[in-house]
Amino acid sequence: GIQVEQSPPDLILQEGANSTLRCNFSDSVNNLQWFHQNPWGQLINLFYIPSGTKQNGRLSATTVATERYSLLYISSSQTTDSGVYFCAGNNAGNMLTFGGGTRLMVKP
Amino acid sequence: DAGVTQSPTHLIKTRGQHVTLRCSPISGHKSVSWYQQVLGQGPQFIFQYYEKEERGRGNFPDRFSARQFPNYSSELNVNALLLGDSALYLCASSPGPSSRGQYFGPGTRLTVT
């Protein structure tokens, strides 16, 4: 199976700051997703992005499949953005392999 | 439309006991996958079921088993519980076996004492 690595593991931001989270994967993927896990454990879908760029409000994501990485951009961060961000991918079936996550804390 | 639902939300069991966790997928979704998330780590794949058949299995012991019912809901069973089985168990649904994106339920938090 594929290996997924995320960086940085921890990130502290002041409210209003921008940030970039990175996800590297070891092999080609045909399903790359970004999730936000809230403090109650709910995994919330942010993006399905096996390639290209997508934007949703203050969040955007870019996947460069040929170079095996994906980036999640958070602009004008808010305290409600705090939590853990996971990327996950697979190359067959629905077996997602998750990275270790980036733990984000946004301070007011 | 209702999202993925899981029950119970929390559970406390003793070592050696058995547990059954339940999941109902999003309406119209036929594939259910189970993941285990230990504190501080990303979720790990346990099983995938599609049309009541097992389509994938992660690296978990035979104490873990699952099944899917005709209405596409699913149960995860764990026998002979160990302390290390304490985790958040997440269920995800998708329309088919290799779908564009999976959608997760709120999870069941299992504590084994």
Short mmCIF file of C-alpha atoms in Angstrom, two decimals:
data_model
loop_
_atom_site.label_atom_id
_atom_site.label_comp_id
_atom_site.label_asym_id
_atom_site.label_seq_id
_atom_site.Cartn_x
_atom_site.Cartn_y
_atom_site.Cartn_z
CA GLY A 1 0.00 0.00 0.00
CA ILE A 2 0.89 3.64 -0.24
CA GLN A 3 2.65 5.64 2.46
CA VAL A 4 1.34 9.09 3.38
CA GLU A 5 3.36 11.70 5.27
CA GLN A 6 2.11 15.05 6.47
CA SER A 7 3.96 18.14 7.58
CA PRO A 8 4.20 19.98 9.82
CA PRO A 9 2.93 17.73 12.62
CA ASP A 10 1.92 20.74 14.73
CA LEU A 11 1.12 24.31 13.85
CA ILE A 12 0.14 27.30 15.98
CA LEU A 13 -1.25 30.36 14.25
CA GLN A 14 -2.56 33.73 15.27
CA GLU A 15 -6.07 34.39 14.06
CA GLY A 16 -5.97 35.95 10.61
CA ALA A 17 -2.73 34.27 9.53
CA ASN A 18 -2.35 32.06 6.46
CA SER A 19 -0.88 28.57 6.40
CA THR A 20 0.10 25.74 4.09
CA LEU A 21 -0.13 22.07 5.03
CA ARG A 22 1.70 19.46 2.98
CA CYS A 23 0.96 15.83 2.18
CA ASN A 24 3.45 13.55 0.43
CA PHE A 25 2.50 10.10 -0.82
CA SER A 26 4.70 7.25 -1.93
CA ASP A 27 2.87 6.05 -5.00
CA SER A 28 0.28 7.22 -7.46
CA VAL A 29 -3.16 7.64 -6.00
CA ASN A 30 -6.53 7.72 -7.67
CA ASN A 31 -8.33 9.07 -4.61
CA LEU A 32 -6.82 11.87 -2.52
CA GLN A 33 -8.90 13.51 0.17
CA TRP A 34 -8.37 16.17 2.81
CA PHE A 35 -10.32 15.99 6.07
CA HIS A 36 -10.70 18.17 9.14
CA GLN A 37 -11.24 16.32 12.41
CA ASN A 38 -13.02 18.43 14.98
CA PRO A 39 -12.45 18.11 18.74
CA TRP A 40 -15.35 15.63 18.97
CA GLY A 41 -13.69 13.28 16.49
CA GLN A 42 -15.90 13.92 13.47
CA LEU A 43 -14.01 13.70 10.18
CA ILE A 44 -15.33 16.38 7.87
CA ASN A 45 -14.66 16.15 4.14
CA LEU A 46 -12.82 19.18 2.83
CA PHE A 47 -11.69 18.18 -0.63
CA TYR A 48 -11.65 15.22 -2.97
CA ILE A 49 -8.66 16.17 -5.12
CA PRO A 50 -6.67 13.46 -6.92
CA SER A 51 -5.18 16.17 -9.15
CA GLY A 52 -5.48 19.87 -9.90
CA THR A 53 -6.67 22.73 -7.72
CA LYS A 54 -9.96 23.36 -5.90
CA GLN A 55 -11.16 26.19 -3.70
CA ASN A 56 -13.90 26.38 -1.11
CA GLY A 57 -14.12 29.70 0.69
CA ARG A 58 -10.95 30.33 2.69
CA LEU A 59 -9.63 26.86 1.93
CA SER A 60 -8.00 25.64 -1.23
CA ALA A 61 -6.06 22.54 -2.19
CA THR A 62 -3.66 21.57 -4.94
CA THR A 63 -2.50 18.08 -5.84
CA VAL A 64 0.44 17.50 -8.19
CA ALA A 65 -0.02 13.81 -8.85
CA THR A 66 3.13 13.45 -10.99
CA GLU A 67 5.23 14.72 -8.07
CA ARG A 68 3.19 12.87 -5.44
CA TYR A 69 2.20 15.71 -3.14
CA SER A 70 -0.80 17.74 -2.16
CA LEU A 71 -1.06 21.10 -0.40
CA LEU A 72 -3.90 22.51 1.70
CA TYR A 73 -4.01 26.30 2.03
CA ILE A 74 -5.88 28.02 4.84
CA SER A 75 -6.23 31.76 4.50
CA SER A 76 -7.32 34.27 7.15
CA SER A 77 -7.46 31.51 9.76
CA GLN A 78 -10.16 31.52 12.43
CA THR A 79 -10.29 29.84 15.83
CA THR A 80 -12.88 27.43 14.43
CA ASP A 81 -10.22 26.13 12.03
CA SER A 82 -8.47 24.48 14.97
CA GLY A 83 -8.32 20.70 14.98
CA VAL A 84 -6.44 18.02 13.11
CA TYR A 85 -6.11 17.99 9.33
CA PHE A 86 -5.64 14.66 7.61
CA CYS A 87 -4.88 13.77 4.06
CA ALA A 88 -5.65 10.26 2.86
CA GLY A 89 -5.25 8.41 -0.38
CA ASN A 90 -5.63 5.05 -2.02
CA ASN A 91 -4.72 3.42 -5.28
CA ALA A 92 -7.30 0.63 -5.29
CA GLY A 93 -10.72 0.06 -3.83
CA ASN A 94 -11.81 2.18 -0.90
CA MET A 95 -8.96 1.41 1.50
CA LEU A 96 -7.79 4.88 2.47
CA THR A 97 -4.33 5.29 3.95
CA PHE A 98 -4.12 8.31 6.25
CA GLY A 99 -1.19 10.47 7.12
CA GLY A 100 -0.32 11.25 10.72
CA GLY A 101 -2.16 14.55 10.59
CA THR A 102 -1.32 18.20 11.22
CA ARG A 103 -2.57 19.50 14.55
CA LEU A 104 -3.57 23.13 14.10
CA MET A 105 -4.29 25.58 16.88
CA VAL A 106 -5.51 29.04 15.97
CA LYS A 107 -5.20 31.54 18.80
CA PRO A 108 -7.52 34.56 19.11
CA ASP B 1 -30.48 13.93 4.12
CA ALA B 2 -29.02 12.08 7.08
CA GLY B 3 -25.31 11.45 7.08
CA VAL B 4 -23.56 8.33 8.28
CA THR B 5 -24.83 7.31 11.71
CA GLN B 6 -23.07 5.14 14.27
CA SER B 7 -24.11 3.63 17.57
CA PRO B 8 -23.36 3.69 20.38
CA THR B 9 -21.41 6.95 20.71
CA HIS B 10 -19.44 5.77 23.72
CA LEU B 11 -18.82 2.35 25.21
CA ILE B 12 -16.84 1.00 28.13
CA LYS B 13 -15.93 -2.69 28.19
CA THR B 14 -13.69 -4.96 30.23
CA ARG B 15 -10.79 -6.99 28.86
CA GLY B 16 -11.94 -10.29 27.38
CA GLN B 17 -15.46 -9.08 26.58
CA HIS B 18 -17.08 -8.82 23.18
CA VAL B 19 -18.38 -5.65 21.51
CA THR B 20 -20.64 -4.90 18.55
CA LEU B 21 -20.59 -1.51 16.84
CA ARG B 22 -23.20 -0.43 14.31
CA CYS B 23 -23.21 1.83 11.28
CA SER B 24 -25.87 3.06 8.87
CA PRO B 25 -24.56 4.54 5.61
CA ILE B 26 -25.84 7.54 3.72
CA SER B 27 -29.01 6.69 1.82
CA GLY B 28 -28.08 5.27 -1.58
CA HIS B 29 -24.55 4.31 -0.54
CA LYS B 30 -23.79 0.61 -0.85
CA SER B 31 -20.23 0.46 0.47
CA VAL B 32 -19.24 0.66 4.13
CA SER B 33 -15.70 0.78 5.48
CA TRP B 34 -14.49 0.58 9.06
CA TYR B 35 -11.45 2.36 10.51
CA GLN B 36 -9.76 2.34 13.90
CA GLN B 37 -8.22 5.55 15.22
CA VAL B 38 -5.93 5.27 18.21
CA LEU B 39 -5.34 8.49 20.14
CA GLY B 40 -2.81 10.72 18.41
CA GLN B 41 -2.74 8.79 15.14
CA GLY B 42 -4.54 8.77 11.83
CA PRO B 43 -7.34 6.26 11.19
CA GLN B 44 -6.33 2.76 10.06
CA PHE B 45 -8.42 0.69 7.66
CA ILE B 46 -10.06 -2.43 9.10
CA PHE B 47 -12.68 -3.65 6.57
CA GLN B 48 -14.61 -2.68 3.49
CA TYR B 49 -17.96 -4.22 2.58
CA TYR B 50 -19.87 -3.76 -0.65
CA GLU B 51 -23.15 -5.46 -1.50
CA LYS B 52 -22.77 -7.62 1.63
CA GLU B 53 -19.41 -8.99 0.55
CA GLU B 54 -16.02 -8.26 2.08
CA ARG B 55 -13.97 -6.27 -0.43
CA GLY B 56 -10.93 -5.47 1.65
CA ARG B 57 -9.32 -6.25 4.97
CA GLY B 58 -6.61 -4.38 6.81
CA ASN B 59 -3.89 -5.76 9.05
CA PHE B 60 -6.06 -6.65 12.03
CA PRO B 61 -6.34 -9.96 13.93
CA ASP B 62 -9.17 -12.43 13.46
CA ARG B 63 -10.77 -11.11 16.64
CA PHE B 64 -12.14 -8.39 14.37
CA SER B 65 -15.03 -9.31 12.09
CA ALA B 66 -17.78 -7.46 10.30
CA ARG B 67 -20.82 -7.98 8.17
CA GLN B 68 -23.18 -5.96 6.00
CA PHE B 69 -26.93 -6.37 5.91
CA PRO B 70 -29.36 -6.19 2.95
CA ASN B 71 -30.19 -2.58 3.88
CA TYR B 72 -26.41 -1.82 3.61
CA SER B 73 -26.00 -1.14 7.33
CA SER B 74 -23.03 -2.82 8.94
CA GLU B 75 -21.76 -4.24 12.21
CA LEU B 76 -18.20 -4.46 13.45
CA ASN B 77 -17.55 -7.14 16.05
CA VAL B 78 -14.49 -7.42 18.24
CA ASN B 79 -13.96 -10.49 20.45
CA ALA B 80 -11.67 -11.01 23.43
CA LEU B 81 -11.09 -7.29 23.89
CA LEU B 82 -7.62 -6.07 24.77
CA LEU B 83 -6.61 -2.76 26.34
CA GLY B 84 -5.05 -1.84 22.99
CA ASP B 85 -8.44 -2.01 21.30
CA SER B 86 -9.37 1.25 23.03
CA ALA B 87 -9.88 3.68 20.18
CA LEU B 88 -12.33 5.69 18.12
CA TYR B 89 -14.00 3.41 15.58
CA LEU B 90 -15.09 5.21 12.45
CA CYS B 91 -17.46 4.07 9.76
CA ALA B 92 -17.36 5.53 6.26
CA SER B 93 -19.80 5.13 3.42
CA SER B 94 -19.50 5.62 -0.32
CA PRO B 95 -21.74 4.90 -3.30
CA GLY B 96 -19.64 2.05 -4.66
CA PRO B 97 -16.52 -0.04 -4.08
CA SER B 98 -14.11 2.48 -5.63
CA SER B 99 -15.78 5.78 -5.19
CA ARG B 100 -14.94 9.43 -5.43
CA GLY B 101 -14.64 10.16 -1.75
CA GLN B 102 -15.81 8.55 1.45
CA TYR B 103 -17.99 10.13 4.12
CA PHE B 104 -17.40 9.42 7.77
CA GLY B 105 -19.75 9.01 10.70
CA PRO B 106 -19.18 10.55 14.13
CA GLY B 107 -17.51 7.41 15.45
CA THR B 108 -17.87 5.16 18.48
CA ARG B 109 -15.39 5.76 21.26
CA LEU B 110 -14.50 2.42 22.85
CA THR B 111 -12.67 2.23 26.15
CA VAL B 112 -11.40 -1.15 27.36
CA THR B 113 -10.51 -1.36 31.05
#
